[in-house]
Amino acid sequence: MRPLAIELWRQLADGTLKSGDELAGVLNVSRGSVMNAANELLEAGVNVYKIRGQGYRLPQAVELLDAAQLNTLLADLALPLEVLPVIDSTNTWLLQGRREQPRQLVAAEVQLAGRGRRGRSWLASPGGSLTFSLAWRFSLGMAALGGLSLVVGLAIVRVLRRFGADEVMLKWPNDVVHQYRKLAGVLIELQGDMLGPATAVVGIGLNLTLDTLQRQQIDQSVADLSMLGVQAGRNALLAELVRELHGLLQQFEHSGFAPLADEWTHYHAYHNKSVRLLLGGGQETQGWVRGVNDQGALLLETAEGIKPYHGGEVSLRRLESAL
Ligand code: BTN
């Protein structure tokens, strides 16, 4: 999607009807370009009403992300933050040298090349999700960050439950699910030394409202917050997620994952379930999930006993349904 299409979407975000002339004036382009940009949005699955002879509008108003509002909501954290209308990927942005502070937040309205775990892409439409990344410099080396991804999932679950999504659960290592459908994903990328200081870029994508086209494009079963009846403002929700994450990352840095392991297991949708573990390179194993250890490794019981499996490229599937 070109920046013009995204700028058009931003102009329409208040939900009111705007004429082609008015939009062409504000965007400083021709009416034909406005029409092309509207078509581009439609092709990308973003619903725009084109009302003959009158103009364009979105089906409903969307609350745009607002750096000033976020700064006010998070003032006590003194966290440098930016909101970008469009970027390839918030994780990539922080990894590619735009990181000037030990802790830094960037959120995007639109990601043109959002990335997921295991080389997958992450799809989200303007206004229909939260996509953001938090860079966090740990004095611990990478070797000590084993439970980090589980901590991030826990922060999301705690917040969503506070907002009323009370059946939200975790799927090891860090997916957030509702009835085994994916609601949020976490991509953590590390830079630094195994033993010296390391920076984690923690990227989170949370589905707020997915439309039919997007559901068709995503190759797994998905959920969104609107299905769960949660009507949170985007800025308020983002601020709460960042606040919870901030608190839990501080705790993790100080005390590791061990004090959080029981709470994490309590929210694990696959606890004591029979699963397949895809180990990468076409290998897999089957067994019963028996919790997580103090480093965040999944404990799997097989005929040979209970063995820990670490995150990375390992992926979990329910045995009964292969979800
Ligand atoms: C997953 O595969 O489950 C992880 C998805 C992570 C998506 C988020 S969206 C914000 C951040 N930027 C990216 O490119 N990816 C992460």
Coordinates of N, CA, C and O in Angstrom, one line a residue, residues 144-308:
A144 N 20.9 -15.4 29.5 CA 20.0 -15.3 30.6 C 18.6 -14.9 30.3 O 17.8 -14.7 31.2
L145 N 18.3 -14.8 29.0 CA 17.0 -14.2 28.6 C 16.0 -15.3 28.2 O 15.0 -15.0 27.5
G146 N 16.3 -16.5 28.6 CA 15.4 -17.7 28.2 C 13.9 -17.5 28.4 O 13.2 -17.8 27.5
G147 N 13.5 -17.0 29.6 CA 12.1 -16.9 29.8 C 11.4 -15.6 29.3 O 10.2 -15.4 29.5
L148 N 12.2 -14.8 28.6 CA 11.7 -13.5 28.2 C 10.4 -13.5 27.4 O 9.5 -12.8 27.6
S149 N 10.4 -14.4 26.4 CA 9.3 -14.4 25.5 C 8.0 -14.8 26.3 O 6.9 -14.4 26.0
L150 N 8.2 -15.7 27.3 CA 7.0 -16.1 28.1 C 6.5 -14.9 28.9 O 5.3 -14.7 29.1
V151 N 7.4 -14.1 29.4 CA 7.0 -13.0 30.2 C 6.2 -12.0 29.4 O 5.2 -11.4 29.9
V152 N 6.6 -11.8 28.1 CA 5.9 -10.9 27.3 C 4.4 -11.4 27.1 O 3.5 -10.6 27.2
G153 N 4.2 -12.6 26.8 CA 2.9 -13.2 26.6 C 2.1 -13.0 27.8 O 0.9 -12.6 27.8
L154 N 2.7 -13.2 29.0 CA 2.0 -13.0 30.3 C 1.5 -11.6 30.4 O 0.4 -11.4 30.9
A155 N 2.3 -10.6 30.1 CA 1.9 -9.2 30.2 C 0.7 -9.0 29.4 O -0.2 -8.3 29.8
I156 N 0.7 -9.5 28.2 CA -0.5 -9.3 27.3 C -1.8 -9.9 27.9 O -2.8 -9.3 27.9
V157 N -1.6 -11.1 28.4 CA -2.8 -11.8 28.9 C -3.3 -11.1 30.1 O -4.5 -10.9 30.3
R158 N -2.4 -10.6 31.0 CA -2.9 -9.9 32.2 C -3.7 -8.7 31.8 O -4.8 -8.4 32.3
V159 N -3.2 -7.9 30.8 CA -3.9 -6.7 30.4 C -5.2 -7.0 29.7 O -6.3 -6.4 30.1
L160 N -5.3 -8.0 28.8 CA -6.5 -8.3 28.1 C -7.6 -8.8 29.1 O -8.8 -8.4 28.9
R161 N -7.2 -9.5 30.1 CA -8.1 -10.0 31.0 C -8.7 -8.8 31.9 O -9.9 -8.8 32.2
R162 N -7.8 -7.9 32.2 CA -8.3 -6.7 32.9 C -9.3 -5.9 32.0 O -10.2 -5.3 32.6
F163 N -9.1 -5.9 30.7 CA -10.1 -5.2 29.8 C -11.3 -6.1 29.5 O -12.1 -5.7 28.7
G164 N -11.4 -7.2 30.2 CA -12.7 -8.0 30.1 C -12.6 -9.2 29.2 O -13.6 -9.9 29.0
A165 N -11.4 -9.5 28.6 CA -11.3 -10.7 27.7 C -10.9 -11.8 28.6 O -9.7 -12.3 28.6
D166 N -11.8 -12.3 29.4 CA -11.4 -13.2 30.5 C -11.2 -14.7 30.1 O -10.8 -15.5 30.9
E167 N -11.3 -15.0 28.8 CA -11.0 -16.4 28.4 C -9.7 -16.4 27.7 O -9.3 -17.4 27.1
V168 N -9.0 -15.3 27.7 CA -7.7 -15.3 26.9 C -6.7 -16.1 27.6 O -6.5 -16.1 28.8
M169 N -5.9 -16.9 26.8 CA -4.9 -17.8 27.3 C -3.6 -17.7 26.6 O -3.5 -17.0 25.6
L170 N -2.6 -18.5 27.0 CA -1.3 -18.5 26.3 C -1.1 -19.8 25.6 O -1.7 -20.8 26.0
K171 N -0.3 -19.7 24.6 CA 0.2 -20.9 23.9 C 1.7 -20.8 23.8 O 2.2 -19.9 23.3
W172 N 2.4 -21.7 24.5 CA 3.8 -21.7 24.6 C 4.4 -21.5 23.2 O 4.0 -22.2 22.3
P173 N 5.5 -20.7 23.0 CA 6.1 -19.9 24.0 C 5.4 -18.6 24.3 O 5.5 -18.1 25.4
N174 N 4.8 -18.0 23.3 CA 4.3 -16.6 23.6 C 3.1 -16.2 22.8 O 2.8 -15.0 22.7
D175 N 2.4 -17.1 22.2 CA 1.1 -16.7 21.5 C 0.1 -16.4 22.5 O 0.0 -17.1 23.6
V176 N -0.8 -15.5 22.2 CA -2.0 -15.3 23.0 C -3.2 -15.7 22.2 O -3.4 -15.4 21.1
V177 N -4.0 -16.6 22.8 CA -5.1 -17.3 22.1 C -6.4 -17.1 22.8 O -6.5 -16.9 24.0
H178 N -7.5 -17.3 22.0 CA -8.8 -17.4 22.6 C -9.4 -18.6 21.9 O -9.5 -18.7 20.7
Q179 N -9.8 -19.6 22.7 CA -10.3 -20.9 22.2 C -9.4 -21.4 21.1 O -9.9 -21.8 20.0
Y180 N -8.2 -21.4 21.4 CA -7.1 -22.0 20.5 C -7.0 -21.2 19.2 O -6.3 -21.6 18.3
R181 N -7.6 -20.0 19.1 CA -7.4 -19.1 17.9 C -6.4 -18.0 18.3 O -6.6 -17.4 19.4
K182 N -5.6 -17.7 17.4 CA -4.5 -16.7 17.7 C -5.1 -15.3 17.8 O -5.6 -14.8 16.8
L183 N -4.8 -14.6 18.9 CA -5.3 -13.2 19.1 C -4.1 -12.3 19.0 O -4.2 -11.1 18.5
A184 N -2.9 -12.7 19.5 CA -1.8 -11.8 19.5 C -0.5 -12.6 19.3 O -0.5 -13.8 19.7
G185 N 0.5 -12.1 18.7 CA 1.8 -12.8 18.5 C 2.9 -11.9 19.0 O 2.8 -10.6 19.0
V186 N 4.0 -12.5 19.3 CA 5.2 -11.8 19.8 C 6.4 -12.2 19.1 O 6.7 -13.4 18.9
L187 N 7.2 -11.3 18.6 CA 8.4 -11.6 17.9 C 9.6 -10.9 18.7 O 9.6 -9.6 18.7
I188 N 10.5 -11.7 19.3 CA 11.6 -11.1 20.0 C 12.9 -11.3 19.3 O 13.2 -12.4 18.9
E189 N 13.6 -10.2 19.1 CA 14.9 -10.3 18.4 C 15.9 -9.7 19.3 O 15.7 -8.6 19.8
L190 N 17.1 -10.4 19.4 CA 18.1 -10.0 20.3 C 19.3 -9.5 19.6 O 19.7 -10.1 18.6
Q191 N 20.0 -8.5 20.2 CA 21.3 -8.1 19.7 C 22.2 -8.0 20.9 O 21.8 -7.5 21.9
G192 N 23.4 -8.4 20.7 CA 24.4 -8.3 21.8 C 25.2 -9.6 22.0 O 25.3 -10.4 21.1
D193 N 25.7 -9.7 23.2 CA 26.6 -10.9 23.5 C 25.8 -11.9 24.3 O 24.9 -11.6 25.1
M194 N 26.4 -13.1 24.3 CA 25.7 -14.2 25.1 C 25.9 -13.9 26.6 O 25.0 -14.1 27.4
L195 N 27.1 -13.3 27.0 CA 27.3 -13.1 28.4 C 27.2 -11.6 28.8 O 26.9 -11.2 29.9
G196 N 27.5 -10.7 27.8 CA 27.6 -9.3 28.1 C 26.2 -8.7 28.0 O 25.2 -9.4 27.9
P197 N 26.0 -7.4 27.9 CA 24.7 -6.7 27.8 C 24.1 -7.1 26.5 O 24.8 -7.3 25.5
A198 N 22.8 -7.2 26.5 CA 22.0 -7.5 25.2 C 20.8 -6.6 25.1 O 20.2 -6.3 26.2
T199 N 20.4 -6.3 23.9 CA 19.1 -5.6 23.7 C 18.1 -6.5 23.1 O 18.4 -7.2 22.1
A200 N 16.9 -6.5 23.7 CA 15.8 -7.3 23.1 C 14.9 -6.3 22.4 O 14.5 -5.3 23.0
V201 N 14.5 -6.6 21.2 CA 13.4 -5.8 20.5 C 12.2 -6.7 20.6 O 12.1 -7.8 20.0
V202 N 11.2 -6.3 21.4 CA 10.0 -7.1 21.7 C 8.9 -6.5 20.8 O 8.4 -5.4 21.0
G203 N 8.5 -7.3 19.8 CA 7.5 -6.8 18.9 C 6.2 -7.5 19.1 O 6.1 -8.7 19.3
I204 N 5.1 -6.7 19.2 CA 3.8 -7.3 19.5 C 2.7 -6.9 18.5 O 2.7 -5.7 18.1
G205 N 2.0 -7.9 18.0 CA 0.9 -7.6 17.1 C -0.4 -8.2 17.7 O -0.4 -9.3 18.1
L206 N -1.4 -7.3 17.9 CA -2.6 -7.7 18.5 C -3.8 -7.4 17.6 O -3.9 -6.3 17.2
N207 N -4.6 -8.4 17.3 CA -5.8 -8.2 16.4 C -6.9 -7.6 17.2 O -7.4 -8.1 18.2
L208 N -7.4 -6.4 16.7 CA -8.5 -5.8 17.2 C -9.8 -6.1 16.5 O -10.8 -6.5 17.0
T209 N -9.7 -5.8 15.1 CA -10.8 -6.2 14.3 C -10.2 -6.7 13.0 O -9.5 -6.0 12.3
L210 N -10.5 -8.0 12.6 CA -10.0 -8.5 11.4 C -11.2 -8.6 10.4 O -12.3 -9.1 10.8
D211 N -11.0 -8.2 9.2 CA -12.1 -8.4 8.2 C -12.0 -9.7 7.5 O -11.0 -10.4 7.6
T212 N -13.0 -10.0 6.7 CA -13.1 -11.3 6.0 C -11.8 -11.6 5.2 O -11.3 -12.6 5.2
L213 N -11.4 -10.5 4.4 CA -10.3 -10.7 3.5 C -9.0 -11.1 4.3 O -8.3 -12.1 3.9
Q214 N -8.8 -10.4 5.4 CA -7.6 -10.8 6.2 C -7.7 -12.2 6.7 O -6.7 -12.9 6.7
R215 N -8.9 -12.5 7.2 CA -9.0 -13.9 7.8 C -8.7 -14.9 6.7 O -8.1 -16.0 7.0
Q216 N -9.1 -14.6 5.5 CA -8.8 -15.6 4.4 C -7.3 -15.6 4.1 O -6.7 -16.7 3.7
Q217 N -6.6 -14.5 4.3 CA -5.2 -14.4 4.0 C -4.3 -15.1 5.0 O -3.2 -15.5 4.8
I218 N -4.8 -15.2 6.2 CA -4.0 -15.7 7.3 C -4.2 -17.3 7.4 O -5.3 -17.8 7.4
D219 N -3.0 -18.0 7.4 CA -3.0 -19.4 7.3 C -3.2 -20.1 8.6 O -2.6 -21.2 8.8
Q220 N -3.9 -19.6 9.6 CA -4.2 -20.3 10.8 C -5.5 -19.7 11.4 O -5.9 -18.6 10.9
S221 N -6.1 -20.4 12.4 CA -7.3 -19.8 12.9 C -7.0 -18.6 13.8 O -6.2 -18.7 14.7
V222 N -7.8 -17.5 13.6 CA -7.4 -16.3 14.3 C -8.7 -15.8 15.1 O -9.8 -16.1 14.7
A223 N -8.4 -14.9 16.1 CA -9.4 -14.3 16.8 C -9.1 -12.8 16.9 O -8.0 -12.4 16.6
D224 N -10.1 -12.0 17.1 CA -9.8 -10.5 17.4 C -10.6 -10.1 18.6 O -11.6 -10.7 19.0
L225 N -10.2 -8.9 19.1 CA -10.8 -8.5 20.4 C -12.2 -8.1 20.2 O -13.0 -8.2 21.2
S226 N -12.6 -7.6 19.0 CA -14.0 -7.2 18.9 C -14.9 -8.5 19.0 O -16.0 -8.4 19.6
M227 N -14.4 -9.7 18.6 CA -15.2 -10.9 18.8 C -15.5 -11.2 20.3 O -16.4 -11.9 20.7
L228 N -14.6 -10.7 21.1 CA -14.7 -11.0 22.6 C -15.4 -9.9 23.3 O -15.5 -9.8 24.5
G229 N -15.9 -8.9 22.5 CA -16.8 -7.9 23.1 C -15.9 -6.8 23.8 O -16.5 -6.0 24.6
V230 N -14.6 -6.8 23.6 CA -13.8 -5.8 24.2 C -13.8 -4.5 23.4 O -13.5 -4.5 22.2
Q231 N -14.2 -3.4 23.9 CA -14.3 -2.1 23.2 C -13.3 -1.1 23.7 O -13.7 0.0 24.0
A232 N -12.0 -1.5 23.8 CA -11.1 -0.5 24.4 C -10.6 0.5 23.4 O -10.5 0.2 22.2
G233 N -10.3 1.7 23.8 CA -9.6 2.7 22.9 C -8.2 2.2 22.6 O -7.6 1.6 23.4
R234 N -7.8 2.5 21.4 CA -6.5 1.9 21.0 C -5.3 2.5 21.8 O -4.4 1.8 22.1
N235 N -5.4 3.8 22.1 CA -4.3 4.4 22.9 C -4.3 3.9 24.3 O -3.2 3.6 24.8
A236 N -5.5 3.8 24.9 CA -5.6 3.3 26.3 C -5.1 1.9 26.4 O -4.3 1.5 27.3
L237 N -5.4 1.1 25.4 CA -5.0 -0.3 25.4 C -3.5 -0.4 25.2 O -2.8 -1.2 25.9
L238 N -3.0 0.3 24.3 CA -1.6 0.3 24.0 C -0.8 0.7 25.2 O 0.2 0.1 25.6
A239 N -1.3 1.8 25.9 CA -0.6 2.3 27.1 C -0.6 1.3 28.2 O 0.5 1.1 28.8
E240 N -1.7 0.6 28.4 CA -1.7 -0.4 29.4 C -0.8 -1.6 29.1 O -0.1 -2.2 30.0
L241 N -0.7 -2.0 27.8 CA 0.2 -3.1 27.5 C 1.6 -2.7 27.7 O 2.4 -3.5 28.3
V242 N 2.0 -1.5 27.4 CA 3.3 -1.0 27.6 C 3.7 -0.9 29.1 O 4.7 -1.3 29.5
R243 N 2.7 -0.4 29.8 CA 2.9 -0.3 31.3 C 3.2 -1.7 31.9 O 4.1 -1.8 32.7
E244 N 2.3 -2.6 31.5 CA 2.5 -4.0 32.1 C 3.8 -4.6 31.7 O 4.5 -5.2 32.5
L245 N 4.1 -4.4 30.5 CA 5.3 -5.0 29.9 C 6.5 -4.4 30.6 O 7.5 -5.1 31.0
H246 N 6.5 -3.1 30.8 CA 7.6 -2.4 31.5 C 7.8 -2.9 32.9 O 8.9 -3.2 33.3
G247 N 6.7 -3.1 33.6 CA 6.8 -3.6 35.0 C 7.3 -5.0 35.0 O 8.2 -5.4 35.8
L248 N 6.8 -5.9 34.1 CA 7.3 -7.3 34.1 C 8.7 -7.4 33.6 O 9.4 -8.3 34.1
L249 N 9.1 -6.6 32.7 CA 10.5 -6.7 32.2 C 11.5 -6.3 33.3 O 12.5 -6.9 33.5
Q250 N 11.1 -5.3 34.1 CA 11.9 -4.9 35.2 C 12.0 -6.0 36.2 O 13.1 -6.3 36.7
Q251 N 10.9 -6.6 36.5 CA 10.9 -7.8 37.4 C 11.7 -8.9 36.9 O 12.5 -9.5 37.6
F252 N 11.5 -9.2 35.6 CA 12.3 -10.3 35.0 C 13.8 -10.0 35.0 O 14.6 -10.9 35.3
E253 N 14.2 -8.8 34.8 CA 15.6 -8.4 34.8 C 16.2 -8.7 36.2 O 17.3 -9.1 36.4
H254 N 15.4 -8.4 37.2 CA 15.8 -8.5 38.6 C 15.7 -10.0 39.1 O 16.7 -10.5 39.7
S255 N 14.6 -10.7 38.8 CA 14.4 -12.0 39.5 C 14.3 -13.1 38.5 O 14.0 -14.3 38.9
G256 N 14.3 -12.9 37.2 CA 14.2 -14.0 36.2 C 12.8 -14.4 36.1 O 11.8 -13.8 36.6
F257 N 12.6 -15.6 35.4 CA 11.2 -16.0 35.1 C 10.6 -16.9 36.2 O 9.4 -16.9 36.3
A258 N 11.4 -17.4 37.1 CA 11.0 -18.4 38.1 C 9.7 -17.9 38.8 O 8.7 -18.7 39.0
P259 N 9.7 -16.7 39.4 CA 8.5 -16.3 40.2 C 7.2 -16.2 39.4 O 6.1 -16.1 39.9
L260 N 7.4 -16.2 38.0 CA 6.2 -16.0 37.2 C 5.7 -17.4 36.6 O 4.7 -17.4 35.9
A261 N 6.5 -18.4 36.8 CA 6.2 -19.7 36.1 C 4.8 -20.3 36.4 O 4.1 -20.8 35.6
D262 N 4.4 -20.2 37.7 CA 3.1 -20.8 38.1 C 2.0 -20.0 37.5 O 1.0 -20.6 37.0
E263 N 2.1 -18.7 37.5 CA 1.0 -17.9 36.9 C 0.9 -18.2 35.4 O -0.1 -18.3 34.8
W264 N 2.1 -18.3 34.8 CA 2.2 -18.5 33.3 C 1.5 -19.9 33.0 O 0.6 -20.0 32.1
T265 N 1.8 -20.9 33.8 CA 1.2 -22.2 33.6 C -0.3 -22.2 33.8 O -1.1 -22.9 33.1
H266 N -0.8 -21.4 34.8 CA -2.2 -21.3 35.0 C -3.0 -20.8 33.8 O -4.1 -21.2 33.5
Y267 N -2.3 -20.0 33.0 CA -3.0 -19.4 31.8 C -2.6 -20.2 30.5 O -3.0 -19.8 29.4
H268 N -1.9 -21.3 30.7 CA -1.5 -22.0 29.5 C -2.6 -22.9 28.9 O -3.1 -23.9 29.6
A269 N -3.1 -22.6 27.7 CA -4.3 -23.3 27.2 C -3.9 -24.8 26.9 O -4.8 -25.6 26.8
Y270 N -2.6 -25.1 26.9 CA -2.2 -26.5 26.5 C -1.7 -27.3 27.7 O -1.1 -28.4 27.5
H271 N -1.9 -26.8 28.9 CA -1.4 -27.4 30.1 C -2.1 -28.8 30.3 O -3.3 -28.9 30.2
N272 N -1.3 -29.8 30.5 CA -1.8 -31.2 30.6 C -2.5 -31.7 29.4 O -3.4 -32.6 29.5
K273 N -2.3 -31.1 28.3 CA -2.9 -31.6 27.0 C -1.8 -32.4 26.3 O -0.6 -32.2 26.4
S274 N -2.4 -33.2 25.4 CA -1.5 -34.0 24.5 C -1.2 -33.2 23.3 O -2.1 -32.7 22.6
V275 N 0.1 -33.1 23.0 CA 0.5 -32.2 21.9 C 1.5 -32.9 21.0 O 2.2 -33.9 21.3
R276 N 1.7 -32.2 19.8 CA 2.8 -32.5 18.9 C 3.8 -31.3 19.0 O 3.3 -30.2 19.0
L277 N 5.1 -31.6 19.1 CA 6.0 -30.5 19.1 C 6.8 -30.6 17.7 O 7.4 -31.6 17.5
L278 N 6.7 -29.5 16.9 CA 7.5 -29.5 15.7 C 8.8 -28.9 16.0 O 8.9 -27.8 16.5
L279 N 9.9 -29.7 15.8 CA 11.2 -29.3 16.3 C 12.1 -28.6 15.2 O 13.2 -28.3 15.5
G280 N 11.5 -28.4 14.0 CA 12.4 -27.8 13.0 C 13.1 -28.9 12.2 O 13.2 -30.0 12.7
G281 N 13.4 -28.6 11.0 CA 14.1 -29.7 10.2 C 13.2 -30.9 9.9 O 13.7 -32.0 9.7
G282 N 11.9 -30.7 10.0 CA 11.0 -31.8 9.7 C 10.8 -32.8 10.8 O 10.1 -33.8 10.7
Q283 N 11.5 -32.5 12.0 CA 11.4 -33.5 13.1 C 10.2 -33.1 14.0 O 9.9 -31.9 14.1
E284 N 9.6 -34.1 14.6 CA 8.6 -33.8 15.7 C 8.6 -34.8 16.7 O 9.1 -35.9 16.6
T285 N 7.9 -34.5 17.8 CA 7.7 -35.4 18.9 C 6.4 -35.2 19.5 O 5.7 -34.2 19.3
Q286 N 5.9 -36.2 20.3 CA 4.6 -36.1 20.9 C 4.7 -36.3 22.4 O 5.5 -37.1 22.8
G287 N 3.7 -35.8 23.1 CA 3.7 -36.0 24.5 C 2.7 -35.2 25.2 O 1.8 -34.6 24.6
W288 N 2.8 -35.1 26.6 CA 1.9 -34.4 27.4 C 2.6 -33.2 28.0 O 3.7 -33.3 28.5
V289 N 1.9 -32.0 27.9 CA 2.5 -30.8 28.5 C 2.4 -30.8 30.0 O 1.3 -31.0 30.5
R290 N 3.6 -30.7 30.6 CA 3.6 -30.7 32.1 C 4.2 -29.5 32.7 O 5.0 -29.5 33.6
G291 N 3.9 -28.3 32.1 CA 4.4 -27.0 32.7 C 5.6 -26.5 32.0 O 5.9 -26.9 30.9
V292 N 6.2 -25.5 32.6 CA 7.4 -24.9 32.1 C 8.4 -24.8 33.2 O 8.0 -24.8 34.4
N293 N 9.7 -24.8 32.9 CA 10.7 -24.7 33.9 C 11.1 -23.3 34.2 O 10.5 -22.4 33.6
D294 N 12.0 -23.1 35.1 CA 12.4 -21.7 35.5 C 13.1 -20.9 34.4 O 13.2 -19.7 34.5
Q295 N 13.5 -21.5 33.3 CA 14.0 -20.8 32.1 C 13.0 -20.7 31.0 O 13.3 -20.2 29.9
G296 N 11.8 -21.1 31.3 CA 10.7 -20.9 30.3 C 10.6 -22.0 29.3 O 9.9 -22.0 28.3
A297 N 11.4 -23.1 29.5 CA 11.4 -24.2 28.6 C 10.1 -25.0 28.8 O 9.7 -25.2 30.0
L298 N 9.5 -25.6 27.8 CA 8.3 -26.4 27.9 C 8.7 -27.8 28.4 O 9.6 -28.4 27.9
L299 N 7.9 -28.3 29.4 CA 8.2 -29.6 29.9 C 7.3 -30.6 29.3 O 6.0 -30.5 29.4
L300 N 7.8 -31.5 28.5 CA 7.0 -32.5 27.8 C 7.2 -33.9 28.3 O 8.4 -34.3 28.4
E301 N 6.2 -34.6 28.7 CA 6.3 -35.9 29.2 C 6.1 -36.9 28.0 O 5.0 -36.9 27.3
T302 N 7.0 -37.8 27.8 CA 6.9 -38.8 26.8 C 7.2 -40.2 27.6 O 7.5 -40.2 28.8
A303 N 7.3 -41.2 26.8 CA 7.6 -42.5 27.4 C 8.9 -42.5 28.1 O 9.2 -43.3 29.1
E304 N 9.8 -41.6 27.7 CA 11.1 -41.6 28.3 C 11.2 -40.6 29.5 O 12.3 -40.4 30.0
G305 N 10.1 -40.1 29.9 CA 10.1 -39.2 31.1 C 9.8 -37.7 30.6 O 9.4 -37.5 29.5
I306 N 10.1 -36.8 31.6 CA 9.8 -35.4 31.3 C 11.1 -34.7 30.8 O 12.1 -34.8 31.5
K307 N 11.0 -34.0 29.7 CA 12.2 -33.4 29.1 C 11.9 -31.9 28.7 O 10.8 -31.6 28.3
P308 N 12.8 -31.0 29.0 CA 12.6 -29.6 28.6 C 12.8 -29.3 27.1 O 13.8 -29.8 26.6

